[in-house]
PDB file of C-alpha atoms and ligand atoms in Angstrom:
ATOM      1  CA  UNK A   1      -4.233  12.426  13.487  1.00 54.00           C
ATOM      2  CA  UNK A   2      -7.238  10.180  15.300  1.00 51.00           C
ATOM      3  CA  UNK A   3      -8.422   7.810  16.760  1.00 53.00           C
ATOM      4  CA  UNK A   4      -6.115   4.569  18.323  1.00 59.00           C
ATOM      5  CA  UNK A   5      -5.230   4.109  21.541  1.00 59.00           C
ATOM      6  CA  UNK A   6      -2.202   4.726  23.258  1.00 64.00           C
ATOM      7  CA  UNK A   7       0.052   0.940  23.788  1.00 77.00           C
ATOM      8  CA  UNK A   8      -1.871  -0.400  21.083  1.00 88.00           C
ATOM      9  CA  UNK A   9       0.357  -1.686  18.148  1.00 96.00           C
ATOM     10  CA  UNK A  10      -0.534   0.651  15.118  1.00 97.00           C
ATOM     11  CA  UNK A  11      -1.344  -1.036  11.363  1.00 98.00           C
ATOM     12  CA  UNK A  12       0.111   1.130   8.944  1.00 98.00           C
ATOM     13  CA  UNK A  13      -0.183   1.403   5.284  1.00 98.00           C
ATOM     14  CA  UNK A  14       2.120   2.485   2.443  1.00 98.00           C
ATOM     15  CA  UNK A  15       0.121   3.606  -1.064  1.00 98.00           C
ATOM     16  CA  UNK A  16       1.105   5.249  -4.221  1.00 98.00           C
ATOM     17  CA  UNK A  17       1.189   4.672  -7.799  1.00 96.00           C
ATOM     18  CA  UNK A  18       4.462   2.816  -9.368  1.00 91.00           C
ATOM     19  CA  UNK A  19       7.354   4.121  -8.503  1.00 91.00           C
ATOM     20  CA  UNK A  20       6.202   6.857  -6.323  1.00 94.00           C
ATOM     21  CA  UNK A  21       8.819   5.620  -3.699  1.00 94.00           C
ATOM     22  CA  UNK A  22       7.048   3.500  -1.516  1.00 96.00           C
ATOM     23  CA  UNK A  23       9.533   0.513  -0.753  1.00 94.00           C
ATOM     24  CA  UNK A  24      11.947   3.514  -0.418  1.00 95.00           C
ATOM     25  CA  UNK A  25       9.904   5.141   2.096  1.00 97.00           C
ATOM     26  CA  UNK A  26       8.851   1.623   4.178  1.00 97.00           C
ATOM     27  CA  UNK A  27      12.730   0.707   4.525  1.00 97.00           C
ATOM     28  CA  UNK A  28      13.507   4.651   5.816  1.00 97.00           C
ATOM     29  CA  UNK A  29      10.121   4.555   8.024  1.00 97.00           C
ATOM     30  CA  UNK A  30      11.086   0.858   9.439  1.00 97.00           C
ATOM     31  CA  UNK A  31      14.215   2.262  10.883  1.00 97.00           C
ATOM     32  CA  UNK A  32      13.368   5.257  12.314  1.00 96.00           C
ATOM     33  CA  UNK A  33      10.773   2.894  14.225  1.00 96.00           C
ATOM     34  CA  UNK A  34      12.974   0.966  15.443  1.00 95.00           C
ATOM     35  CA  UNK A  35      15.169   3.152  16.700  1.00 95.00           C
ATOM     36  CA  UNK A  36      12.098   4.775  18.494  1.00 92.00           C
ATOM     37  CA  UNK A  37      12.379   1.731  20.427  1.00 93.00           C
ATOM     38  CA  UNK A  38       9.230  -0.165  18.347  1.00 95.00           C
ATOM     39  CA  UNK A  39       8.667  -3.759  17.501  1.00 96.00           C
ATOM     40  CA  UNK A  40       7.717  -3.427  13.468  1.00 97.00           C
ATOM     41  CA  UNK A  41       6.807  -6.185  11.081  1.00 98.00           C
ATOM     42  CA  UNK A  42       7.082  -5.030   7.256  1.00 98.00           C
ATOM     43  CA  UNK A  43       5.340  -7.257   4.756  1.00 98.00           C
ATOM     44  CA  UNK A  44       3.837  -6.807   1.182  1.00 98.00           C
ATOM     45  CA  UNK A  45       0.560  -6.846  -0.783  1.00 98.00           C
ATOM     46  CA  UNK A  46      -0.235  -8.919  -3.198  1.00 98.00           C
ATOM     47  CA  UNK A  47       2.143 -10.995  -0.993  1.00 98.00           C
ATOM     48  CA  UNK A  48       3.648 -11.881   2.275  1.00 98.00           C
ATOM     49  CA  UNK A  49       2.908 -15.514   2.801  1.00 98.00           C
ATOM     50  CA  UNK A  50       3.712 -18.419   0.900  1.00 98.00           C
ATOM     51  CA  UNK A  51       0.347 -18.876  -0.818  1.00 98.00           C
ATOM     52  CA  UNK A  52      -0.241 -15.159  -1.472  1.00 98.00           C
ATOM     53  CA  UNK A  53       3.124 -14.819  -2.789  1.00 98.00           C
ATOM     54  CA  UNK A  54       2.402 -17.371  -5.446  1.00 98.00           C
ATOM     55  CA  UNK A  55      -0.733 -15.261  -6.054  1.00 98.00           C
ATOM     56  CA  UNK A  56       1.295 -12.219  -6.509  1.00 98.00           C
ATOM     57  CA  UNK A  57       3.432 -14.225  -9.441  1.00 97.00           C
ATOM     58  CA  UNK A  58       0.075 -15.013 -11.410  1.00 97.00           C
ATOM     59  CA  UNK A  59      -0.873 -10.987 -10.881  1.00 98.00           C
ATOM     60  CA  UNK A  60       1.888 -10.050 -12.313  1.00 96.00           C
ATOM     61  CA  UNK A  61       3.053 -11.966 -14.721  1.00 95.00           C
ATOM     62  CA  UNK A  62       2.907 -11.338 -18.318  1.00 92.00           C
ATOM     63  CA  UNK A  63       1.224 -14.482 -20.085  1.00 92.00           C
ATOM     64  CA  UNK A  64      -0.329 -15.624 -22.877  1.00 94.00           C
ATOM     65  CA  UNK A  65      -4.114 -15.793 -21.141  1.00 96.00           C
ATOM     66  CA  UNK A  66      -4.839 -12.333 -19.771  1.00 95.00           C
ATOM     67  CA  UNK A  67      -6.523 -12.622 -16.630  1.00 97.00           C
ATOM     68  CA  UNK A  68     -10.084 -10.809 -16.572  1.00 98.00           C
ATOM     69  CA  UNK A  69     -10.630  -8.310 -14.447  1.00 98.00           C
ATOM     70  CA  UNK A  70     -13.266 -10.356 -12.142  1.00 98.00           C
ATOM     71  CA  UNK A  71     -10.087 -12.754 -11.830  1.00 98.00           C
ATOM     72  CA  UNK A  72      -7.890  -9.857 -11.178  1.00 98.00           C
ATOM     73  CA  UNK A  73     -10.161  -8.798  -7.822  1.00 98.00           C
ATOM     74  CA  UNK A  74     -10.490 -11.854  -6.347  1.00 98.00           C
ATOM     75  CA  UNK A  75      -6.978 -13.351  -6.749  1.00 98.00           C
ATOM     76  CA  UNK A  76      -6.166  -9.446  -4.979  1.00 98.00           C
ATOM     77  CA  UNK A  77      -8.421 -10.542  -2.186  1.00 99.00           C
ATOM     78  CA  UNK A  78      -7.826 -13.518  -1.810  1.00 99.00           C
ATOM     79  CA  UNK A  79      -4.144 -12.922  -1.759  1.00 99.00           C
ATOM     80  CA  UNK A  80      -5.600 -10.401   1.563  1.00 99.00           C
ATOM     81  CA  UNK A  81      -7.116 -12.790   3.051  1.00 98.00           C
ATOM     82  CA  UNK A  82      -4.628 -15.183   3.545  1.00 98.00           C
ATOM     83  CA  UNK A  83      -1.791 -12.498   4.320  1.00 98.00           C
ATOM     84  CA  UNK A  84      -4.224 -11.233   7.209  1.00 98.00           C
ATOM     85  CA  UNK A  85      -5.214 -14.389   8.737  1.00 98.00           C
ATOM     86  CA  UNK A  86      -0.970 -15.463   8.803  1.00 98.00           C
ATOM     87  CA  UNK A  87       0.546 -12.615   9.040  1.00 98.00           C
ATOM     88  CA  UNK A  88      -1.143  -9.293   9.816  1.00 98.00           C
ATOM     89  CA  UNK A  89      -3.602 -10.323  12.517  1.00 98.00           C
ATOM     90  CA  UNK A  90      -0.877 -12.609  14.741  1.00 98.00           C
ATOM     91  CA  UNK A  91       1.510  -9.853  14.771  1.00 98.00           C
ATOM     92  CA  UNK A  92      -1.040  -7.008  15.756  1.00 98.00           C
ATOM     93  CA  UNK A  93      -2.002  -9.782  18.325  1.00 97.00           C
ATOM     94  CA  UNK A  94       1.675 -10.163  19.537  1.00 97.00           C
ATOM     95  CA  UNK A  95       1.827  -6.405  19.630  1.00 96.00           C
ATOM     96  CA  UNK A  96       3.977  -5.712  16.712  1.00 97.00           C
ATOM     97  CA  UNK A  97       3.318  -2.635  14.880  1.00 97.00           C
ATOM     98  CA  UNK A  98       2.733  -3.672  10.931  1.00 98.00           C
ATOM     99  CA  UNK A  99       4.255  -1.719   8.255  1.00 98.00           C
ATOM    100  CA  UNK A 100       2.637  -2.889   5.205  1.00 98.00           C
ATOM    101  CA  UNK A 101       3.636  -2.017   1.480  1.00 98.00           C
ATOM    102  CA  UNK A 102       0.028  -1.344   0.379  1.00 98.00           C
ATOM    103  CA  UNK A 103      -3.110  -2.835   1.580  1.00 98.00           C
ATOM    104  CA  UNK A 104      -7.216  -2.468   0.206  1.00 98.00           C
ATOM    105  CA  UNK A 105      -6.380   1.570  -0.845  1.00 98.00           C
ATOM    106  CA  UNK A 106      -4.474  -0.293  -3.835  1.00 98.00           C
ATOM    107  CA  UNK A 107      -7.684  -2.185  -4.962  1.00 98.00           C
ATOM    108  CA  UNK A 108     -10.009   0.545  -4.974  1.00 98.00           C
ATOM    109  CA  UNK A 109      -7.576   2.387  -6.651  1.00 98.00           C
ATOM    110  CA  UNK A 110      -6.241  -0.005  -9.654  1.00 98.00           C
ATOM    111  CA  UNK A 111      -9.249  -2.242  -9.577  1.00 98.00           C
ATOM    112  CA  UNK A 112     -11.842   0.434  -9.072  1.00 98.00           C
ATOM    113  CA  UNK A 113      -9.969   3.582 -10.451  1.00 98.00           C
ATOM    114  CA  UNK A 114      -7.854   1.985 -13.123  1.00 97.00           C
ATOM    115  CA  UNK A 115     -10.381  -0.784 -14.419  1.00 98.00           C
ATOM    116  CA  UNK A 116     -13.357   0.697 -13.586  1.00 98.00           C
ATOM    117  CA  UNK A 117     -14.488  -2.132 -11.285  1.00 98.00           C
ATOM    118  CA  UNK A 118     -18.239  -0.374  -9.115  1.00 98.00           C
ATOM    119  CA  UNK A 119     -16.403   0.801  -5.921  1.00 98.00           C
ATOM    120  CA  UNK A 120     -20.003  -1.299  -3.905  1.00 98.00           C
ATOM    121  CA  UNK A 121     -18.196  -4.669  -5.208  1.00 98.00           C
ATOM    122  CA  UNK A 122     -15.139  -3.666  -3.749  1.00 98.00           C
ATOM    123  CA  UNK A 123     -16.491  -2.491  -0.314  1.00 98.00           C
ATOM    124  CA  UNK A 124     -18.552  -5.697  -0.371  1.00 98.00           C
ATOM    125  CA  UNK A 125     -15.078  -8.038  -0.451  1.00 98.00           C
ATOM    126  CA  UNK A 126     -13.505  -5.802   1.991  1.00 98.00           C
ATOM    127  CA  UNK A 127     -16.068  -6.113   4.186  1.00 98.00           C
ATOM    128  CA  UNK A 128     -15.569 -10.520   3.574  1.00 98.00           C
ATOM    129  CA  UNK A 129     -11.973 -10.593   3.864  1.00 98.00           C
ATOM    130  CA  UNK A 130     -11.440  -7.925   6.372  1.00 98.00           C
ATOM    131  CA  UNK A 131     -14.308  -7.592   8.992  1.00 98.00           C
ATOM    132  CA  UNK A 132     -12.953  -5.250  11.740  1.00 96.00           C
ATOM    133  CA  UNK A 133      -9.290  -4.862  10.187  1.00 98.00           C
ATOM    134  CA  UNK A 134      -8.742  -1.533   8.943  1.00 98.00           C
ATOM    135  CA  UNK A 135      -5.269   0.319   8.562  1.00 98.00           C
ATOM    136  CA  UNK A 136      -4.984   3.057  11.417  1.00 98.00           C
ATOM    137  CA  UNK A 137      -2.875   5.245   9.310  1.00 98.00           C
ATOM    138  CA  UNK A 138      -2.236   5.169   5.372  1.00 98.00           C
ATOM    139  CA  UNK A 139       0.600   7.126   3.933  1.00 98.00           C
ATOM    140  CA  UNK A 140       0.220   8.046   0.457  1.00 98.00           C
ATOM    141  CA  UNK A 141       3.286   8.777  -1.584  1.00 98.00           C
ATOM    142  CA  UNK A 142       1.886  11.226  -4.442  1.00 98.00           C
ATOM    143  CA  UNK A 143       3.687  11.471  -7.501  1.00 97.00           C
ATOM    144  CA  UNK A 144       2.505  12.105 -11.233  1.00 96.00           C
ATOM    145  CA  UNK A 145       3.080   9.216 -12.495  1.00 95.00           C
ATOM    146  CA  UNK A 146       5.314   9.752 -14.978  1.00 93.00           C
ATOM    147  CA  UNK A 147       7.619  10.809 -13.043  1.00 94.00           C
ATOM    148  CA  UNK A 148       7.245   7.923 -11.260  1.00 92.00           C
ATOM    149  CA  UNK A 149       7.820   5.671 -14.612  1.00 89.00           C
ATOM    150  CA  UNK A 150      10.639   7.575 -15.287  1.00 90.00           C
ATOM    151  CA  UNK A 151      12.250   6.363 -12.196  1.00 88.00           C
ATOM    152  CA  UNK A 152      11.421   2.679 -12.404  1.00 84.00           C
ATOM    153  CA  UNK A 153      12.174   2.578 -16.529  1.00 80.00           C
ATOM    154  CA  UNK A 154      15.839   1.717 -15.039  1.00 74.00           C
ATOM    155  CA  UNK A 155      14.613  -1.696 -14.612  1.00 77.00           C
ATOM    156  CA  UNK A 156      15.192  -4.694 -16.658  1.00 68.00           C
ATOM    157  CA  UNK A 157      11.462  -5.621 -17.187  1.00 83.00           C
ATOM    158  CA  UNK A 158       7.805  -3.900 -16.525  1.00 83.00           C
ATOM    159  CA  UNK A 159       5.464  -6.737 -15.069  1.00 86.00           C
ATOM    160  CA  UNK A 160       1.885  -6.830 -16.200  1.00 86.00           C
ATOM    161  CA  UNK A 161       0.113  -3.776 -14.580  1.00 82.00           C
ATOM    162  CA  UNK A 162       3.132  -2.109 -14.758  1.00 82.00           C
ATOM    163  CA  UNK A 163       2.888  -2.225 -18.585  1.00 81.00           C
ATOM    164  CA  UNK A 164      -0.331  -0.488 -18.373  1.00 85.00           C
ATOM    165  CA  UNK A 165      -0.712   3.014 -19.832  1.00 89.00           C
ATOM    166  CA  UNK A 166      -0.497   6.571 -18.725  1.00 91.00           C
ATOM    167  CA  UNK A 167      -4.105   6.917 -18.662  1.00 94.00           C
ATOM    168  CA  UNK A 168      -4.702   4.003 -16.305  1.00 96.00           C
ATOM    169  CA  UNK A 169      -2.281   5.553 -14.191  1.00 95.00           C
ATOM    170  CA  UNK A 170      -3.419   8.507 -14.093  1.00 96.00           C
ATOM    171  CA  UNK A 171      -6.726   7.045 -12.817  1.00 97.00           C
ATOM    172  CA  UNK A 172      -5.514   5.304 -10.403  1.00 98.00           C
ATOM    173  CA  UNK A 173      -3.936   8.518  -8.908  1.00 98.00           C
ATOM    174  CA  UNK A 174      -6.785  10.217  -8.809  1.00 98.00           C
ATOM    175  CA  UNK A 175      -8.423   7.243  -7.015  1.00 98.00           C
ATOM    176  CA  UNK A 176      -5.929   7.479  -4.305  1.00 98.00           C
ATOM    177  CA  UNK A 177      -5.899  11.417  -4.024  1.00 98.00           C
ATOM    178  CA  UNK A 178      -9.937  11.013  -3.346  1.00 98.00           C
ATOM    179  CA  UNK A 179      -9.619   8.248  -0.823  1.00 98.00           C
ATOM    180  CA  UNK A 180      -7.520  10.604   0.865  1.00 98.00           C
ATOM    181  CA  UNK A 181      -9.826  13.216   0.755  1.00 98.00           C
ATOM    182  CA  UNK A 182     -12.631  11.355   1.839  1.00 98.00           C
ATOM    183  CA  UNK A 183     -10.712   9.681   5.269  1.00 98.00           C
ATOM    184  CA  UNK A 184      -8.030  12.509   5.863  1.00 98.00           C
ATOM    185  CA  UNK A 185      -7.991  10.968   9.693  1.00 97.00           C
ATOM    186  CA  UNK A 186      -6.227   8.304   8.202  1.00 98.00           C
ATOM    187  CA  UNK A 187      -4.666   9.382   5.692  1.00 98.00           C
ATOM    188  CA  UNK A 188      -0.956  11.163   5.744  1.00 98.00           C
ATOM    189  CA  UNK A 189      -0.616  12.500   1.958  1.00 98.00           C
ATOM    190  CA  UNK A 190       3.349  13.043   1.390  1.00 98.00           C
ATOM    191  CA  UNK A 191       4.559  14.863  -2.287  1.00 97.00           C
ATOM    192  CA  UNK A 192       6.684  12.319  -3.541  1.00 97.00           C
ATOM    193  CA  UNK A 193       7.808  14.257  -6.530  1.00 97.00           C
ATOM    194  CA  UNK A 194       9.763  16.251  -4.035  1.00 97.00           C
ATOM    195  CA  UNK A 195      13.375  15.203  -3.740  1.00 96.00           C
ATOM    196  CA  UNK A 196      13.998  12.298  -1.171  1.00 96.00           C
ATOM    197  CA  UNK A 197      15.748  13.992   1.496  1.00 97.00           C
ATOM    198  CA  UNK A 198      12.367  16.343   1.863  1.00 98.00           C
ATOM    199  CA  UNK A 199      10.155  13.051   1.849  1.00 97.00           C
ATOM    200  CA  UNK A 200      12.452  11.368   4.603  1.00 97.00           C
ATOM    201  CA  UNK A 201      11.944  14.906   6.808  1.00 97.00           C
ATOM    202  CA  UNK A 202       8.407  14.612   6.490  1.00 97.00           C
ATOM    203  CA  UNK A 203       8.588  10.765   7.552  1.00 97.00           C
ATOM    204  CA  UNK A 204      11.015  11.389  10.087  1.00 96.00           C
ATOM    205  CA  UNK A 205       8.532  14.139  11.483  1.00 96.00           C
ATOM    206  CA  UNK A 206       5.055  11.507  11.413  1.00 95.00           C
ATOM    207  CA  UNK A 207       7.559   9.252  13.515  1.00 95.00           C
ATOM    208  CA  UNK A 208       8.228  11.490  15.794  1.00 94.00           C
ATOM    209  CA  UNK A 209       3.976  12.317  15.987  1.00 94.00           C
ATOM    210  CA  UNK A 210       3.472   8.690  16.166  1.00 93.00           C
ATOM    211  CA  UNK A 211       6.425   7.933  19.406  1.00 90.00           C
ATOM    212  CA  UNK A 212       4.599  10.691  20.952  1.00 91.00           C
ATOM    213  CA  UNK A 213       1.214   9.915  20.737  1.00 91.00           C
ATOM    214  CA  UNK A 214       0.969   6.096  20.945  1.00 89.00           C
ATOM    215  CA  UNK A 215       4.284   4.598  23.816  1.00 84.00           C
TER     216      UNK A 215
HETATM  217  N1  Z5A B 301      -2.016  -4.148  -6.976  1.00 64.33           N
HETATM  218  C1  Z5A B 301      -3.315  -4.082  -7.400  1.00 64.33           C
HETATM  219  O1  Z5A B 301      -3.578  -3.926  -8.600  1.00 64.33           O
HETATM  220  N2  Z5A B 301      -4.302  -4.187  -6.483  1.00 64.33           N
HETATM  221  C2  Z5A B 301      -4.071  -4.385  -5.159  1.00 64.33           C
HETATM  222  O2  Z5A B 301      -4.994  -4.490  -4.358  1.00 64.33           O
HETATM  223  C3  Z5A B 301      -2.697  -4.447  -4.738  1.00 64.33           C
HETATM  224  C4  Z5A B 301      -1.703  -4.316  -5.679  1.00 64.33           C
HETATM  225  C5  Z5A B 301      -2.368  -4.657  -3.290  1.00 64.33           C
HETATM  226  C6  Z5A B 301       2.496  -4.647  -7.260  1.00 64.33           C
HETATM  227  O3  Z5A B 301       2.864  -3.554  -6.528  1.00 64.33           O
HETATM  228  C7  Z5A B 301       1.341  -4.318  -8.182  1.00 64.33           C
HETATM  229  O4  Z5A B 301       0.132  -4.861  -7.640  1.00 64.33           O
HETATM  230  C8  Z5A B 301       1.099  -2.863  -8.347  1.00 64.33           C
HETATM  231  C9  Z5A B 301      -0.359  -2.645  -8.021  1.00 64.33           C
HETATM  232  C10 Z5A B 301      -0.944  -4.004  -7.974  1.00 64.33           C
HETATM  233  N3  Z5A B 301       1.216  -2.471  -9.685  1.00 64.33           N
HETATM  234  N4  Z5A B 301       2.104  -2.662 -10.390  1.00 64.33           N
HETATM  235  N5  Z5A B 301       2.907  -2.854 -11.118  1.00 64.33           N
HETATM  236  P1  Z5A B 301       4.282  -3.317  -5.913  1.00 64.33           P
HETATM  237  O5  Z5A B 301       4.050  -2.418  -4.779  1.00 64.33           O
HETATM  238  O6  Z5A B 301       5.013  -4.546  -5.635  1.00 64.33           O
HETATM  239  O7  Z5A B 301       5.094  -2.653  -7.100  1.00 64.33           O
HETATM  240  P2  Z5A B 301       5.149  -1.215  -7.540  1.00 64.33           P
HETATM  241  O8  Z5A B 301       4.035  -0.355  -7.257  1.00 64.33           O
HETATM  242  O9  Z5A B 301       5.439  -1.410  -8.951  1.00 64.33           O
HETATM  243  O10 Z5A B 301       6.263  -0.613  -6.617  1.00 64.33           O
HETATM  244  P3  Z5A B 301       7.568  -0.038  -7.092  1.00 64.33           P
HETATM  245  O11 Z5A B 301       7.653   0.055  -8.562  1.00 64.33           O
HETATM  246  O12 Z5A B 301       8.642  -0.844  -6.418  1.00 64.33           O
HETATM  247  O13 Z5A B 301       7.535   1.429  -6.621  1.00 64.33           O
HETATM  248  P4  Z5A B 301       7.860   2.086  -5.238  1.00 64.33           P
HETATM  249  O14 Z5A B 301       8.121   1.056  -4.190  1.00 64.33           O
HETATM  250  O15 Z5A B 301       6.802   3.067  -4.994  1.00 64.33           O
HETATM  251  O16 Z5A B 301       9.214   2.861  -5.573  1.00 64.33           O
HETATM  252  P5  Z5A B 301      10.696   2.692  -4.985  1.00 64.33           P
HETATM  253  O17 Z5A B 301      11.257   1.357  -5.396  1.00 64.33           O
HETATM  254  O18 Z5A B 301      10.750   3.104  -3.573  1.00 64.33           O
HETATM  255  O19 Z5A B 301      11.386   3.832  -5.829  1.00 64.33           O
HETATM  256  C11 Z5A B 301      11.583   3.726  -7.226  1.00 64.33           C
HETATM  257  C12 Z5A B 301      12.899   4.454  -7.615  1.00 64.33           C
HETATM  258  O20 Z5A B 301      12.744   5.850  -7.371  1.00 64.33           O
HETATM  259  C13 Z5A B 301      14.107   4.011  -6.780  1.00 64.33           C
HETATM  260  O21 Z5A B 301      15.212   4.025  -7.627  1.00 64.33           O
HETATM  261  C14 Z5A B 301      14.226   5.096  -5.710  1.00 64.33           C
HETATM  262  O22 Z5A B 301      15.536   5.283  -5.261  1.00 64.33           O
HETATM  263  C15 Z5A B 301      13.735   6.327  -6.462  1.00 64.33           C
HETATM  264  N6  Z5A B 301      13.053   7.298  -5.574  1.00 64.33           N
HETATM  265  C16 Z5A B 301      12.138   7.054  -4.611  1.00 64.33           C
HETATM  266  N7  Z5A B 301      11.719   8.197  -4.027  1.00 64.33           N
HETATM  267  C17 Z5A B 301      12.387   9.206  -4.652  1.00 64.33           C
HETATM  268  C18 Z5A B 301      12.379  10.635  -4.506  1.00 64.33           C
HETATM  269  N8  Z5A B 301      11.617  11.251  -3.609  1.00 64.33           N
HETATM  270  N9  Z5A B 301      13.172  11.342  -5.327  1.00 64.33           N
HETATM  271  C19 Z5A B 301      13.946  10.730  -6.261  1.00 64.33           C
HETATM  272  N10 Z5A B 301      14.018   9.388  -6.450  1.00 64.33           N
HETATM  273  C20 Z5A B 301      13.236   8.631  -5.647  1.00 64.33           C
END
C-alpha cells in the first residue's frame, strides 16, 4: 500500500472484465465505508453526469452505424472529462472519498487491449483529460471471463461491447492483469472467481487497511 496522505479523501477505482462482480463489490465496499465513519461518493464510468450519461447510451448501444474505434476513444474520454470536472474533482475537493465503478484502467484495457488501440494514444488523452488526477488505489476484480459471462447471461439483453467475443475478452484481461503488474502500489488484485463471501473478506480486510492508515 503507498503513497497518500493521511486526512486526505482517497479516489478509488473498481476494474474487471464483465461480470467479474464489480457493482457487487462497490455496493459491499460503500458500506463498510461508511460504517468506518467515511463520507463516500460512488459514481460510474462511461457515466455519472448528465452529459456523460448520454455518452454512455451511444457506447453502448447496439445500432445500425457501428461506431469506429477512433469514435469509441474519444466519446470514452470525453465522457471522463466531463464526469471529472462535475463530479470527481468537487467531491475530492469537499473531502469525500470517491468510489468509482471503473475509471482510465478500463480504456487501456478494452480500447488498448481489446481493440488494439497504441497504448502512447491512450496515455496521450489521459494526460488531456486528466492532468494530475490519478486513482490512489484500483481494485481489480479478476475473473476468467467466462465465468464472468456465465453470470451476467441471466440478463435480458447484452449491450454492444458486451456482445463482443471471448477472445476480446480475454484480451482485455490480460490488459488489466499487466497494468496491475506494472503499478502493484496501486493496484489491489482480488480473485473474483472465488465465491462472494471470500471476495467480501478480502474487501472487508482492505477497509480495515484503509480506516487505519488514512483517519
Ligand atoms: N468501457 C470501455 O470500453 N472503456 C472505458 O474506458 C470504460 C468502459 C470506462 C460498461 O461497463 C462498458 O463500458 C464495459 C466496458 C466499457 N463493457 N461492457 N459491456 P459497466 O461497468 O457498466 O458494465 P459491465 O462491465 O458490463 O458490468 P457488469 O456486467 O454489471 O459486471 P459487474 O458489475 O462486474 O458484475 P456484478 O453485477 O457485480 O455481478 C454480476 C453477477 O454475478 C451478479 O448476479 C452477482 O450477484 C454475481 N456475482 C458477483 N460476484 C460473484 C462471486 N464472487 N461469486 C458468485 N457470483 C458473483
Amino acid at each position: 500500500m503507498s503513497h497518500s496522505l493521511p486526512n486526505k479523501p482517497l479516489f478509488i477505482t473498481l476494474e474487471g472484465g464483465e461480470g467479474a462482480g464489480k457493482s457487487t463489490a462497490m455496493r459491499y465496499l460503500q458500506q463498510q465505508l461508511t460504517r468506518a465513519g467515511i463520507d463516500v461518493l460512488t459514481t460510474r464510468e462511461p457515466g455519472g453526469t448528465v452529459i456523460a450519461e448520454q455518452i454512455r447510451q451511444i457506447l453502448l448501444q447496439k445500432q445500425d452505424e457501428p461506431l469506429t474505434i477512433a469514435t469509441e476513444l474519444l466519446l470514452v474520454f470525453a465522457a471522463r472529462s466531463q464526469h471529472i470536472a462535475e463530479v470527481i474533482r468537487p467531491a475530492l475537493a469537499r473531502g469525500q472519498w470517491v468510489l468509482c465503478d471503473r475509471f482510465t484502467d478500463a480504456t487501456f484495457a478494452y480500447q488498448g487491449g481489446g481493440r488494439g488501440v497504441p497504448l502512447s494514444i491512450i496515455a496521450t488523452l489521459e494526460q488531456l483529460v486528466q492532468q494530475d488526477l490519478q486513482p490512489d488505489y484500483t481494485l481489480l476484480l479478476d475473473a476468467p471471463p467466462s465465468l464472468g459471462m456465465k453470470r451476467i447471461q441471466r440478463r435480458a439483453a447484452l449491450d454492444r461491447i458486451e456482445a463482443e467475443q471471448l477472445a476480446f475478452f480475454e484480451r482485455v484481461r490480460q490488459a488489466y492483469l499487466l497494468r496491475a503488474k506494472q503499478a502493484p502500489e496501486r493496484f489491489v488484485v482480488i480473485n473474483s472467481a472465488k465465491p462472494l463471501s471470500e471476495v467480501k473478506r478480502q474487501l472487508a480486510a482492505l477497509v480495515t487497511q484503509l480506516s487505519e492508515k488514512y483517519l
